[in-house]
Short mmCIF file of C-alpha atoms in Angstrom, two decimals:
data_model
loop_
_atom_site.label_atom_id
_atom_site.label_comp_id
_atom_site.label_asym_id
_atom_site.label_seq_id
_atom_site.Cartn_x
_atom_site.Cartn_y
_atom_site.Cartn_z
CA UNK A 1 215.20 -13.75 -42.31
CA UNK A 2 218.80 -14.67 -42.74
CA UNK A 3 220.38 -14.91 -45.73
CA UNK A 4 223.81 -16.07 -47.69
CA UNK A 5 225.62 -14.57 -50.34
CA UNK A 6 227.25 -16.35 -52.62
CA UNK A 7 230.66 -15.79 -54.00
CA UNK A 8 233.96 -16.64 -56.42
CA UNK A 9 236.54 -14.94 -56.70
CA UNK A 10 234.92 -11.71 -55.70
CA UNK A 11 232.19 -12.11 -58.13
CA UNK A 12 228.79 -12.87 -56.51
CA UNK A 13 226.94 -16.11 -57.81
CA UNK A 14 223.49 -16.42 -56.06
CA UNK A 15 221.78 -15.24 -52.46
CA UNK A 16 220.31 -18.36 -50.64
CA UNK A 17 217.74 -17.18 -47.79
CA UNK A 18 217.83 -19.36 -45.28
CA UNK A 19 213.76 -20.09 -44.85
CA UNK A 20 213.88 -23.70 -43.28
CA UNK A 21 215.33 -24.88 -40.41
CA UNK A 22 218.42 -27.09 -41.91
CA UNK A 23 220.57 -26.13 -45.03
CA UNK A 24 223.01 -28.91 -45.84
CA UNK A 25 225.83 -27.31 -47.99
CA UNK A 26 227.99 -30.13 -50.39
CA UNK A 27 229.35 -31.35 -53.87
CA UNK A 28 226.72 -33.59 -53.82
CA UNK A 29 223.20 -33.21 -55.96
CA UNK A 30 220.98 -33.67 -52.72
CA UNK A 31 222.51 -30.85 -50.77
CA UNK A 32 220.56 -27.79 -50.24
CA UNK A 33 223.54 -26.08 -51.42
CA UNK A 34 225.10 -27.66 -53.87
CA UNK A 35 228.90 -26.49 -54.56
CA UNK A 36 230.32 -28.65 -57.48
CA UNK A 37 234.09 -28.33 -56.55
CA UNK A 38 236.44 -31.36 -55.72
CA UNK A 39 237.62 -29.34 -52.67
CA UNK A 40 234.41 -29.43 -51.82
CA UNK A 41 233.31 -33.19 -49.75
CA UNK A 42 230.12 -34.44 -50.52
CA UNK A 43 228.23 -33.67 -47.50
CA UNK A 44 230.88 -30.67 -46.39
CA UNK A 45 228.91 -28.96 -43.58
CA UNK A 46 225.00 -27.85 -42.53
CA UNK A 47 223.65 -24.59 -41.46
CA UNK A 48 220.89 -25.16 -38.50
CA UNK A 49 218.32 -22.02 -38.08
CA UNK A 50 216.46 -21.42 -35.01
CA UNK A 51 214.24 -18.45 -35.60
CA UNK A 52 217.03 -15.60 -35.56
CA UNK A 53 220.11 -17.95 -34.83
CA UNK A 54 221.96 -19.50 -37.01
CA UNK A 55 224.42 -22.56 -36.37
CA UNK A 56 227.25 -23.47 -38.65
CA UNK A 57 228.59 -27.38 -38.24
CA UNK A 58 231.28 -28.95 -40.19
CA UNK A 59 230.22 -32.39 -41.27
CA UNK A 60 233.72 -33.81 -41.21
CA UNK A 61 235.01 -32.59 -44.79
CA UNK A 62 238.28 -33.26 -46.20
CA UNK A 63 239.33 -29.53 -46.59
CA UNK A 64 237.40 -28.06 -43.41
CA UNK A 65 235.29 -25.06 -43.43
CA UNK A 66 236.87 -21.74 -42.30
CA UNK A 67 234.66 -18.83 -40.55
CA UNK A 68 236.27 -15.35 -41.10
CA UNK A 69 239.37 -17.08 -42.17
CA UNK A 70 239.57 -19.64 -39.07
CA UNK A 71 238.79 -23.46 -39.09
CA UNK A 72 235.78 -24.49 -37.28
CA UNK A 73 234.20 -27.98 -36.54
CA UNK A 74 230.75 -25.58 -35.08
CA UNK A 75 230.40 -22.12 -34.95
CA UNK A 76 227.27 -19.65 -33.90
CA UNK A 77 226.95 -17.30 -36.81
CA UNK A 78 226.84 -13.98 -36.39
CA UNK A 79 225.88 -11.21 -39.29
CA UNK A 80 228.89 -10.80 -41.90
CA UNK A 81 230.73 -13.80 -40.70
CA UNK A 82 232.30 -15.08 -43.65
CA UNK A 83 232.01 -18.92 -44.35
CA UNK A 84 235.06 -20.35 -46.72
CA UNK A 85 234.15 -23.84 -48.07
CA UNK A 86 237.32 -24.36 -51.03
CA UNK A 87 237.18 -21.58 -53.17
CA UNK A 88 234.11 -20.72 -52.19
CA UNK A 89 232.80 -17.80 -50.21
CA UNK A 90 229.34 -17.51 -48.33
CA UNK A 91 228.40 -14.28 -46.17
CA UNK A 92 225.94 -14.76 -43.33
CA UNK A 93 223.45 -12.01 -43.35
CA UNK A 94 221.29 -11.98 -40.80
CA UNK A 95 218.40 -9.50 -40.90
CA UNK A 96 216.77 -10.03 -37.29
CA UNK A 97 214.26 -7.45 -36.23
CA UNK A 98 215.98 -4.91 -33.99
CA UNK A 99 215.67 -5.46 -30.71
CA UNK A 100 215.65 -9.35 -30.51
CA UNK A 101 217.58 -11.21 -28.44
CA UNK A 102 220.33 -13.05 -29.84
CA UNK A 103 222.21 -16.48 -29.08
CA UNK A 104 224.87 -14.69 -27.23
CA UNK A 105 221.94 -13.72 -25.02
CA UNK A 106 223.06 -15.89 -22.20
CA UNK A 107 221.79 -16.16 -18.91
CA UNK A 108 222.74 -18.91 -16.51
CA UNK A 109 220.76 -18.99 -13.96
CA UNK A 110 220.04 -22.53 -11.58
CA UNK A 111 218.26 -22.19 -8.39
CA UNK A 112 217.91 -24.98 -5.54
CA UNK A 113 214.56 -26.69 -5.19
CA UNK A 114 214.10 -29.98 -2.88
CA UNK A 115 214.25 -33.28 -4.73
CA UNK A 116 210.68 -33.46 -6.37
CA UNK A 117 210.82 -35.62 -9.35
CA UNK A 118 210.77 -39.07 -7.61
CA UNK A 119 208.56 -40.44 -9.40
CA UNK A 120 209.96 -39.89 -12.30
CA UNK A 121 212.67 -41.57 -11.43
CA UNK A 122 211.44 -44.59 -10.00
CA UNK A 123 210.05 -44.98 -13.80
CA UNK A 124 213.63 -44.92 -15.23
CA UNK A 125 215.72 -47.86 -16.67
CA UNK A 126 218.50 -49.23 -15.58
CA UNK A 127 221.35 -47.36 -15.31
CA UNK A 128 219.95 -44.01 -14.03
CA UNK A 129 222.06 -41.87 -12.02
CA UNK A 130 225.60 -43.34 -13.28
CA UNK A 131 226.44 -40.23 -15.11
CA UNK A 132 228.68 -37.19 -13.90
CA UNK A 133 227.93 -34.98 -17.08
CA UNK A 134 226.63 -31.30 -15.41
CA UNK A 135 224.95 -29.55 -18.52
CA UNK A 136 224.80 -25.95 -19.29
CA UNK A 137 221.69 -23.50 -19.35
CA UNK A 138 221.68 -20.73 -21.42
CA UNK A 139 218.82 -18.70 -23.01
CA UNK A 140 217.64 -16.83 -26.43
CA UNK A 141 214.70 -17.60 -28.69
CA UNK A 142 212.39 -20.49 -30.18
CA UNK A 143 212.85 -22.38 -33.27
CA UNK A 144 210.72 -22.27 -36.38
CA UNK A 145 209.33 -26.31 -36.71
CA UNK A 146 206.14 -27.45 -34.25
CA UNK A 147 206.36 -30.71 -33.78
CA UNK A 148 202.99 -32.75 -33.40
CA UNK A 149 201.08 -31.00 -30.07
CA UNK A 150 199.99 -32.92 -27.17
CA UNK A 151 197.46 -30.75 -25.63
CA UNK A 152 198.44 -26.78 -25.41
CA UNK A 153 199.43 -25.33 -21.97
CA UNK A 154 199.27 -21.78 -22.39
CA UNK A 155 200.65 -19.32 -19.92
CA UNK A 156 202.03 -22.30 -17.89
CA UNK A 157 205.44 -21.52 -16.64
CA UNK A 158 207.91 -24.57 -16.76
CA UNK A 159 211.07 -25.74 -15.28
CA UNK A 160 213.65 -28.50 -15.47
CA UNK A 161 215.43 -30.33 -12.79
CA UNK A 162 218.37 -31.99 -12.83
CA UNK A 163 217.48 -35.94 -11.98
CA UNK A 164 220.96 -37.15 -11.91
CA UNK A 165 225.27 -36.52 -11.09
CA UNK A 166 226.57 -33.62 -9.12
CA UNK A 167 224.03 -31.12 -9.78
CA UNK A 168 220.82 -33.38 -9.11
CA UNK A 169 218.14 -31.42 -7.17
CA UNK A 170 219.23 -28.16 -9.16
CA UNK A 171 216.33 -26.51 -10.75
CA UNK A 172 216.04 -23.93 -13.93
CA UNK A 173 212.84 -21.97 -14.71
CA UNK A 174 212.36 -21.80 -18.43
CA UNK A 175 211.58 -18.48 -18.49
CA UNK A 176 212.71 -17.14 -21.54
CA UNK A 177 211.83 -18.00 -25.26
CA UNK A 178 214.67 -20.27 -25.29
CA UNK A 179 216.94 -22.27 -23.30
CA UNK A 180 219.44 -24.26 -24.22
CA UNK A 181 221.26 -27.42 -22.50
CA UNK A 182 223.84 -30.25 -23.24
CA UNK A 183 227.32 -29.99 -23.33
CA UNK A 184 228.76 -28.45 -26.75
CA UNK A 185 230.72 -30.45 -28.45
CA UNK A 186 228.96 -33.82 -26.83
CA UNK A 187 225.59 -32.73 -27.35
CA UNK A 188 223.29 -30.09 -27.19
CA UNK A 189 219.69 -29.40 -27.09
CA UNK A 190 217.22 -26.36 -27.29
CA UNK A 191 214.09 -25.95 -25.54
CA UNK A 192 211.47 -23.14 -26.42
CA UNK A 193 208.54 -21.37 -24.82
CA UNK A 194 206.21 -20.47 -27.24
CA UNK A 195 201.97 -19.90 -26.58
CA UNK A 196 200.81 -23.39 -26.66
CA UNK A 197 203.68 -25.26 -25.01
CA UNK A 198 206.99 -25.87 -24.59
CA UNK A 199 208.85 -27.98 -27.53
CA UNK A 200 212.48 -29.35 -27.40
CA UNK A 201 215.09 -29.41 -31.06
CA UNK A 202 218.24 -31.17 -31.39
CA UNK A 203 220.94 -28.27 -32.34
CA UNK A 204 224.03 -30.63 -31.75
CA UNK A 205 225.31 -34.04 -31.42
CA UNK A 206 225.90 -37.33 -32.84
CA UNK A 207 222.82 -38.69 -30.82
CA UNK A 208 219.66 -37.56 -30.73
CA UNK A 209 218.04 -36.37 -27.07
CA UNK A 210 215.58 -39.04 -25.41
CA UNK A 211 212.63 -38.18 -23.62
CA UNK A 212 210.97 -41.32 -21.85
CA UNK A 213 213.46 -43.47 -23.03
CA UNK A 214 212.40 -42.64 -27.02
CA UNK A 215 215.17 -41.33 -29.01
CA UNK A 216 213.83 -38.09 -30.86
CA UNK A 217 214.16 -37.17 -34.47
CA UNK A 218 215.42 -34.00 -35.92
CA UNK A 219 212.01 -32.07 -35.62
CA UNK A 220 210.66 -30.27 -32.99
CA UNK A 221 209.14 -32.07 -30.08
CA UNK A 222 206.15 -31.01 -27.69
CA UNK A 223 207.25 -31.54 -24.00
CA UNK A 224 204.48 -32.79 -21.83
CA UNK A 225 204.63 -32.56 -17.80
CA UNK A 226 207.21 -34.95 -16.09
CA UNK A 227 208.55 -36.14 -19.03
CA UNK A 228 212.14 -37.38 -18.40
CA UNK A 229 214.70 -36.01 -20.90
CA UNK A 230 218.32 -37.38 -21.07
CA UNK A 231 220.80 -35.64 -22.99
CA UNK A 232 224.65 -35.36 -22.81
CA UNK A 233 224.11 -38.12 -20.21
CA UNK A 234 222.22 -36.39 -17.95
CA UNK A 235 218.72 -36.95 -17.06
CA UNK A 236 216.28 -34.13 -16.09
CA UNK A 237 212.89 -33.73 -15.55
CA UNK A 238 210.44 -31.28 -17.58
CA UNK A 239 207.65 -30.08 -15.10
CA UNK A 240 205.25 -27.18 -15.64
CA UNK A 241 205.33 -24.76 -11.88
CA UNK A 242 202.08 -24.57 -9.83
CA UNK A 243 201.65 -21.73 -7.55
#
């Protein structure tokens, strides 16, 4: 489990493990971390932990929050970065097993199936295939929160493919723990393999993903076959392979 340490002026004040999934850091009382500094904003920035991987977002604060001594709006944390929020210094300790696999695991990989998701797409609203947003793929591991299940599919392999814009047709196998898509900065989304399904967690973003035209919360969703996700303004569809 990951882990901060807490410090001023050199002096360390308290170690915070970080054993949910979001840790909101602010001046405010409600924060998860509470800092009670007038450099520090009210809500200053949140801390987003999926399994071994932890991501560091600035929630628009007055004095910004530094990593390592440079300003970042969102930043993947790696073991002994340094997080400066005013005075205030937090080391991220990460303590993942060895051998795991790591955000910065990446592996890119889209292959070309024919067009096979149409009707999917004939179930869309309005609007469908305006947008020109092409969104990344990258893999690592699966988050800690379960949303409610639909019924388990275990041992199913599943893929995506891209419904809509330049890369429609385009098809990625989800065949690592986790994948993740969007656009960063814009919005982004992970999706993770685990025994009884496949489950989908907003990491970034102003706007939640959609899947069947529902926006989601911040939990963990189960992904059912041919659901229809949008997010970062493309749609896809989710689709579990039969051989």
């Amino acid at each position: 489990m990951a882990k901060l340490i807490m410090s001023l002026d050199n002096a360390v004040i308290r170690e915070v493990p970080l054993d949910k999934e979001r840790f909101t850091i602010g001046r405010r009382a409600h924060n998860d971390i509470q800092i009670d500094n007038l450099a520090v904003s009210g809500e200053h920035a949140l801390i987003v932990t999926i399994l071994n991987d932890s991501f560091l977002e600035d929630l628009g604060s007055t004095n910004g929050t530094l990593v390592n001594g440079n300003p970042v709006k969102k930043h993947i944390l790696h073991s002994n970065d340094v997080i400066e929020i005013g005075k205030y210094k937090l080391k991220y300790v990460s303590e993942a097993p060895a051998g795991q696999t790591s955000v910065a695991d990446f592996e890119k990989t889209m292959v070309l199936r024919p067009p096979a998701a149409r009707a999917a797409m004939d179930a869309m609203p309005s609007g469908f295939g305006d947008t020109h947003v092409t969104p990344s793929a990258t893999t690592t591991q699966p988050p800690q929160q379960v949303a409610p299940a639909a019924a388990k599919q275990p041992d199913k392999l599943a893929a995506i493919q891209i419904l809509t814009g330049p890369s429609a047709g385009k098809e990625l196998e989800l065949v690592k723990n986790l994948t993740t898509l969007g656009k960063p900065g814009v919005q982004v989304a992970v999706i993770t393999r685990r025994p009884h399904g496949y489950f989908i967690t907003h990491v970034e973003g102003a706007r939640m993903p959609v899947v069947n035209g529902k926006a989601l919360d911040s939990q963990a969703h189960q992904l059912n076959d041919h659901d229809v996700v949008e997010l970062a303004g493309v749609k896809m569809e989710f689709f579990f392979k039969h051989y």
